[in-house]
Structures are given as structure tokens and as C-alpha cells.
GROMACS .gro file of C-alpha atoms in nm:
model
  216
    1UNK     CA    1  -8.972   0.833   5.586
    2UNK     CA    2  -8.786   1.175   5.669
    3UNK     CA    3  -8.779   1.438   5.403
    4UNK     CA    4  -8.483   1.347   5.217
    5UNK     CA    5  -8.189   1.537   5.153
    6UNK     CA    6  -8.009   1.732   4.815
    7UNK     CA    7  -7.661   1.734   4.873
    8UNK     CA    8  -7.390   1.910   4.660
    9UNK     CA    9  -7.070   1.700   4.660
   10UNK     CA   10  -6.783   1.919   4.453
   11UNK     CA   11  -6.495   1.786   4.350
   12UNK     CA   12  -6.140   1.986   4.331
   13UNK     CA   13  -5.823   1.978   4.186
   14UNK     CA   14  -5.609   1.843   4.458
   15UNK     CA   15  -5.560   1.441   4.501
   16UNK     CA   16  -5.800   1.188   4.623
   17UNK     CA   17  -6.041   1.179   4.413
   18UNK     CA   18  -6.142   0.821   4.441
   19UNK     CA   19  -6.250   0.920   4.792
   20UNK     CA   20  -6.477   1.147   4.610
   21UNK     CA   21  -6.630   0.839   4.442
   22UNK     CA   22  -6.713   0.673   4.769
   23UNK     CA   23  -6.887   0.954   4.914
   24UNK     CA   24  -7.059   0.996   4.603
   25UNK     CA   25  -7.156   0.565   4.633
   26UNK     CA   26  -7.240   0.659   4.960
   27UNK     CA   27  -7.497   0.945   4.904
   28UNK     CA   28  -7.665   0.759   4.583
   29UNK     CA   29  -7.725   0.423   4.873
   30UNK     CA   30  -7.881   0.624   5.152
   31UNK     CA   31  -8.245   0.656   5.150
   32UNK     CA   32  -8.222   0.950   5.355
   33UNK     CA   33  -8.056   1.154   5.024
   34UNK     CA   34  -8.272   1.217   4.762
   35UNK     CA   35  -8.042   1.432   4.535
   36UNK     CA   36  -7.705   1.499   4.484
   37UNK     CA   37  -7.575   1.817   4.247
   38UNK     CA   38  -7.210   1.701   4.168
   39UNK     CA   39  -6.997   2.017   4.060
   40UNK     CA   40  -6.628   1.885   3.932
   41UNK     CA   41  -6.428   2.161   3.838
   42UNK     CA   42  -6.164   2.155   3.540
   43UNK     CA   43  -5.878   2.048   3.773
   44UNK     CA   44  -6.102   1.822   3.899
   45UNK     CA   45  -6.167   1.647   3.596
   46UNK     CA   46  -5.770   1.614   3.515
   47UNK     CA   47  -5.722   1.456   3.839
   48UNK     CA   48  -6.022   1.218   3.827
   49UNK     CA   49  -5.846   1.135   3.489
   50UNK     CA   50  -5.471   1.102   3.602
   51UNK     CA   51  -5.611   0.922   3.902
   52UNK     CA   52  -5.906   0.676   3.775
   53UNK     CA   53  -5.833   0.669   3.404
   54UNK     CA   54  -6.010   0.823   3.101
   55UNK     CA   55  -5.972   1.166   2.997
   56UNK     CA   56  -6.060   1.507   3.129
   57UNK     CA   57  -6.319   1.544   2.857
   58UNK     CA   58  -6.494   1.234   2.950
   59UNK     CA   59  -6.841   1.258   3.201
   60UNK     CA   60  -6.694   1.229   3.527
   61UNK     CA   61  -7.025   1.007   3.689
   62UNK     CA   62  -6.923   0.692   3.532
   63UNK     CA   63  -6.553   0.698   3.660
   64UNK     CA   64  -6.661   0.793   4.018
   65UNK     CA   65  -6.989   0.614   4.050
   66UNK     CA   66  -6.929   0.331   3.823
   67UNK     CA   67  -7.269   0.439   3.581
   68UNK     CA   68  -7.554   0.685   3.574
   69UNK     CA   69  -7.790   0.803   3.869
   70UNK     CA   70  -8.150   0.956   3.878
   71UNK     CA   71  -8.005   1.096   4.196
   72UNK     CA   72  -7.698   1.291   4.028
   73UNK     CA   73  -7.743   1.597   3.832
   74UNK     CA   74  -7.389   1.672   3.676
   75UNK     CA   75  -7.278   2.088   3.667
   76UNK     CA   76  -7.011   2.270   3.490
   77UNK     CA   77  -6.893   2.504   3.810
   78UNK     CA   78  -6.749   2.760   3.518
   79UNK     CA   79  -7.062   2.701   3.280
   80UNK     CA   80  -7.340   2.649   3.490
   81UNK     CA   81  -7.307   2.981   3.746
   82UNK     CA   82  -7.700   3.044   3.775
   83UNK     CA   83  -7.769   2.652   3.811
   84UNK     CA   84  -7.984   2.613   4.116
   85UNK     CA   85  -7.745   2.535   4.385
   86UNK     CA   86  -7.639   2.937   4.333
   87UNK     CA   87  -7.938   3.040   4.494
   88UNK     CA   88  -8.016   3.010   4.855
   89UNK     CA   89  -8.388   2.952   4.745
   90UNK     CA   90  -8.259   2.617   4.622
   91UNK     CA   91  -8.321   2.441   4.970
   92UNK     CA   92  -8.053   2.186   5.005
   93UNK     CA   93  -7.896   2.011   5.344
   94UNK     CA   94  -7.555   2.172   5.226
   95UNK     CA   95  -7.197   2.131   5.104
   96UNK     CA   96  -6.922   1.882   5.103
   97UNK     CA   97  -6.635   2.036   4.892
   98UNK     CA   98  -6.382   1.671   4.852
   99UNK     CA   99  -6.081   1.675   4.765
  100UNK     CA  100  -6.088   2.073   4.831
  101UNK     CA  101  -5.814   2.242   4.662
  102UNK     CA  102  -5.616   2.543   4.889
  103UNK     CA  103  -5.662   2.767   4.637
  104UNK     CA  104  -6.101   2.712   4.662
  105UNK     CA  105  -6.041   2.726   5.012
  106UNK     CA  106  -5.900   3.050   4.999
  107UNK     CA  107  -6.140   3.192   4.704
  108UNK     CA  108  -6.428   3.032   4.981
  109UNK     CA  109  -6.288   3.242   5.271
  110UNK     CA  110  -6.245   3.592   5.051
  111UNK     CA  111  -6.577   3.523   4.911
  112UNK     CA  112  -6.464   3.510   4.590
  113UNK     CA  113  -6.714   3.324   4.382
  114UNK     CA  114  -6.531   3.248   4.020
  115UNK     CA  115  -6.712   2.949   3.947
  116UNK     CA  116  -7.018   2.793   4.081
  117UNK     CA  117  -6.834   2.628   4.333
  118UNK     CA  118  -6.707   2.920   4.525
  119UNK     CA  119  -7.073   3.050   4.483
  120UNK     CA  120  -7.255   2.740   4.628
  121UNK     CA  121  -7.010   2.743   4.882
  122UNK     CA  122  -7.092   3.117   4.943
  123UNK     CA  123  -7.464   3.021   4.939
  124UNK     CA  124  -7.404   2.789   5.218
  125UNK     CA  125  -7.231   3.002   5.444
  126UNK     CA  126  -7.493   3.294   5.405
  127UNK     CA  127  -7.764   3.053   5.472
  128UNK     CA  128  -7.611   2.910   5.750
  129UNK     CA  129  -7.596   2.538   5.591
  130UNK     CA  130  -7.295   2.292   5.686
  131UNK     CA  131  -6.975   2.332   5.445
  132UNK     CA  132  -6.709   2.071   5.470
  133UNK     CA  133  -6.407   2.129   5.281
  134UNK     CA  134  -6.185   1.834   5.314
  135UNK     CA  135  -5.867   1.979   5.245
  136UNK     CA  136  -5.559   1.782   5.066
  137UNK     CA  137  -5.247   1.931   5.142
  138UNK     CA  138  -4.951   1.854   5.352
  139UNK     CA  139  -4.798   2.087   5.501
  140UNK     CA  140  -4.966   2.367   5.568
  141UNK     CA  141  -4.793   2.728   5.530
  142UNK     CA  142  -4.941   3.024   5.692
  143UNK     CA  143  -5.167   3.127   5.450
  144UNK     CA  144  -5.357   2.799   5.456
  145UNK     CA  145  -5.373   2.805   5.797
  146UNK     CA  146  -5.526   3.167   5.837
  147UNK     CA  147  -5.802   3.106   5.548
  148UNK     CA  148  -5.866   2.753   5.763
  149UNK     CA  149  -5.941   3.014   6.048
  150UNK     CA  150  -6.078   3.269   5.823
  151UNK     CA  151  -6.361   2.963   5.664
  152UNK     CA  152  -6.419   2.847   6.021
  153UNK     CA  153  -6.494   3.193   6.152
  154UNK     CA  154  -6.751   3.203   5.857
  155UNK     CA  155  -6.952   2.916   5.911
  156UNK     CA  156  -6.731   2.639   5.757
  157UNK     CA  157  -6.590   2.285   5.860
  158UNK     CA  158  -6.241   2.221   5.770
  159UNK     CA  159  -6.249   1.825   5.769
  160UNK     CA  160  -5.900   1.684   5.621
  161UNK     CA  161  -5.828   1.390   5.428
  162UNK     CA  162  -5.641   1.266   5.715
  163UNK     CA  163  -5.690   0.854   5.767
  164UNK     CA  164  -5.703   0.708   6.128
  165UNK     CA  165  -5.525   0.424   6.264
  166UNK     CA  166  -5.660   0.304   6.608
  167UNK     CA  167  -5.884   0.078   6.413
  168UNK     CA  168  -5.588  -0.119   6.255
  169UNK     CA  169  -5.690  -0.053   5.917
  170UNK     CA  170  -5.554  -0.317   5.703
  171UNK     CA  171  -5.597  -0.255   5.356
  172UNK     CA  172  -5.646   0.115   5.121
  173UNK     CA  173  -6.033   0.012   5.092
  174UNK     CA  174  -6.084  -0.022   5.486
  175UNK     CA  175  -5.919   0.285   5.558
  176UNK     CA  176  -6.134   0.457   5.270
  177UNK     CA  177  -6.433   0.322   5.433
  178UNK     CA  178  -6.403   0.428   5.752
  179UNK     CA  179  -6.326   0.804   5.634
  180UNK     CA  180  -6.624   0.841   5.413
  181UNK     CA  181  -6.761   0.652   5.720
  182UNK     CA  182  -6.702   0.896   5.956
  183UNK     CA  183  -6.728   1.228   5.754
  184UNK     CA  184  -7.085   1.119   5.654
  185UNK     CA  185  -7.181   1.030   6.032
  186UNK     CA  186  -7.025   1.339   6.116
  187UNK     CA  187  -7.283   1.500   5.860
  188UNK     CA  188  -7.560   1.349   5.996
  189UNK     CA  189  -7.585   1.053   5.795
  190UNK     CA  190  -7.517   0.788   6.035
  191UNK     CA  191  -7.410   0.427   5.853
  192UNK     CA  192  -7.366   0.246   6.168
  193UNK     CA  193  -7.132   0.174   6.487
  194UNK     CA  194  -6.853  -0.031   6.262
  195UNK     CA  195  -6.597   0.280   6.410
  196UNK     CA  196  -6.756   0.399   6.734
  197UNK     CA  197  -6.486   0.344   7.044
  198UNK     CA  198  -6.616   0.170   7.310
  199UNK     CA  199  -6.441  -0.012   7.639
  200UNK     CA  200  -6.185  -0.267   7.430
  201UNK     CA  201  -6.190  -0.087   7.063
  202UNK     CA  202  -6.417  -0.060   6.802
  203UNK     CA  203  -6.618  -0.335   6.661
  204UNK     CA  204  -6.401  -0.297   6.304
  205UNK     CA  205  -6.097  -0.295   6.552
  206UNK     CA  206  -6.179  -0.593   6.780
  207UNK     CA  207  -6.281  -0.727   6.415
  208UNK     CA  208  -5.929  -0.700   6.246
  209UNK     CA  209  -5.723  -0.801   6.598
  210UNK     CA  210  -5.947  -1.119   6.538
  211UNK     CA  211  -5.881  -1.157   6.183
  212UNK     CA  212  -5.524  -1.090   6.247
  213UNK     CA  213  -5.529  -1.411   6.524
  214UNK     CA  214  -5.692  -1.636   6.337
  215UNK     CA  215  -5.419  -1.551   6.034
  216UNK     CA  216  -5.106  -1.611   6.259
   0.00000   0.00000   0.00000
């Protein structure tokens, strides 16, 4: 088996943080990942509350994984600064930063590490490891749109939460799936052809159409 990977998954304070949860499913499945630090920041925590119930006290694992994980270590980005993922000695595959608020984006591209978010994020882009930041917002002003620049210049991915349609997603869970779908494939964890285009569509596409037949 490949060496497996430790993955930091943070979670902002901007919507979709079920999304998060997927990912975080995801990661904890695959062989291939062997750790995951999960950093939720205090926003993060009141939207993981408004959006999957509880409170903002409560551990955020069981509301986005559904239990505990040997694979998850949970940090406190404003308690936990000198936790390992601040280091670049801590050898990790890298960062996906989901939902990623503007204003982390924009602490990320002045290198202004507050927490230990901006700092692991900082950690990657010095050590050349992927970032993803899979921004929430809609639209974008000026400002978000140079520090989108100013991250990518840097070293960063700017991967939205934008959902696709050529596949004929049907339901909220199918388009989830094939976003976490693609945003892991796209980081090198590959879960399969389900969304890859070929001549006629996509085998989820050519999938649904059929579905969608046999219903009418």
C-alpha cells in the first residue's frame, strides 16, 4: 500500500458546511488517508450549528462525521497555534480550507496568520503543498477577486462551491456527491469514473437520463 496521507480539512464561517461533512466521510473511507487534522474555527462552529443542529459549544466530529474517528484529531485554530500542522516539519499532503470564509481568504493572501488556520495555510504555501480554499460567496466584489489572484499567485487553488449540471443531478445528495467527488479527484484522490465525460455523457449522466425513462 502507498504511504498514506495526513490531510488538514478546516472548516470556516461561511455556509455549506454539510459539504464539509462529506469530505470529511470521504477522507476517514479512503485507505490512501491515514490522518486528518480538522481545524473548525468559531464561526465555523456557529454555522455547523445553525446548519446541522446542536450548539456551537458542542464537538463538531459527531455532527459532521456522524461519531468519532482514530483518523481525526480535532484543533482549536485560536487555542491550538503551535499544534503540529503549524510547522512545516509536520509532513502532511496539504490543505483543503471548506467552506472558506472571504475574510480567511484574504488573511491567507496577506499572510496574516491569526489563528492556526491562517498559519497552516501559510505553512502550506511556504512548503509548496496544495491549498484549496473553496470559497462561498456570491458575488464577488473587487477585493475578493484580487486576494483570489493574490492566493493563486502564492501557491493556492481557489476551488468554489459551485455545483455542476451536465450530469442532470437530481437530488441535493447527488449534486453533493459529485462535488466532493470531483474536488477530491482533483486532489489526487481518485473515487472513480461515476463523473468523467466521455462520447454520450457521463456514466452518472447516461445513469439518470435512464432513470428518468424508465420513470416517465
Amino acid at each position: 500500500m502507498p504511504e498514506q496521507r495526513r490531510v488538514i480539512l478546516a472548516v470556516t464561517g461561511a455556509g455549506g458546511t454539510r459539504l464539509a461533512g462529506r469530505v470529511l466521510h470521504a477522507l476517514v473511507d479512503d485507505d490512501r488517508v491515514g490522518h486528518v487534522d480538522l481545524l473548525v474555527s468559531p464561526n465555523g462552529r456557529r454555522l455547523i450549528a445553525h446548519e446541522l443542529g446542536g450548539t456551537p459549544a458542542d464537538d463538531p466530529l459527531p455532527r459532521l462525521l456522524g461519531g468519532p474517528s482514530q483518523k481525526v484529531t480535532v484543533l482549536h485554530p485560536e487555542e491550538d497555534f503551535a499544534a503540529p500542522p503549524s510547522s512545516g516539519s509536520y509532513r502532511t499532503w496539504g490543505m483543503i480550507v471548506l467552506p472558506c470564509a472571504m475574510g480567511v481568504m484574504s488573511r491567507i493572501a496577506q499572510g496574516q496568520s491569526d489563528t492556526l488556520i491562517e498559519r497552516a495555510a501559510d505553512v502550506c504555501l511556504k512548503e509548496r503543498r496544495p491549498l484549496l480554499l473553496c470559497v462561498r460567496e456570491t458575488p464577488f466584489n473587487l477585493i475578493h477577486l484580487r486576494n483570489m489572484a493574490q492566493v493563486t499567485e502564492a501557491g493556492a487553488v481557489v476551488y468554489p462551491m459551485i455545483p455542476t449540471y451536465y450530469n442532470v443531478p437530481r437530488t441535493l445528495e447527488e449534486m453533493d456527491d459529485e462535488f466532493v467527488t470531483r474536488l477530491l479527484e482533483f486532489a489526487g484522490l481518485d473515487r472513480g469514473d461515476a463523473y468523467e465525460w466521455h462520447d454520450g455523457g457521463s456514466p452518472a449522466y447516461r445513469k439518470r437520463v435512464a432513470s428518468a425513462g424508465d420513470a416517465s
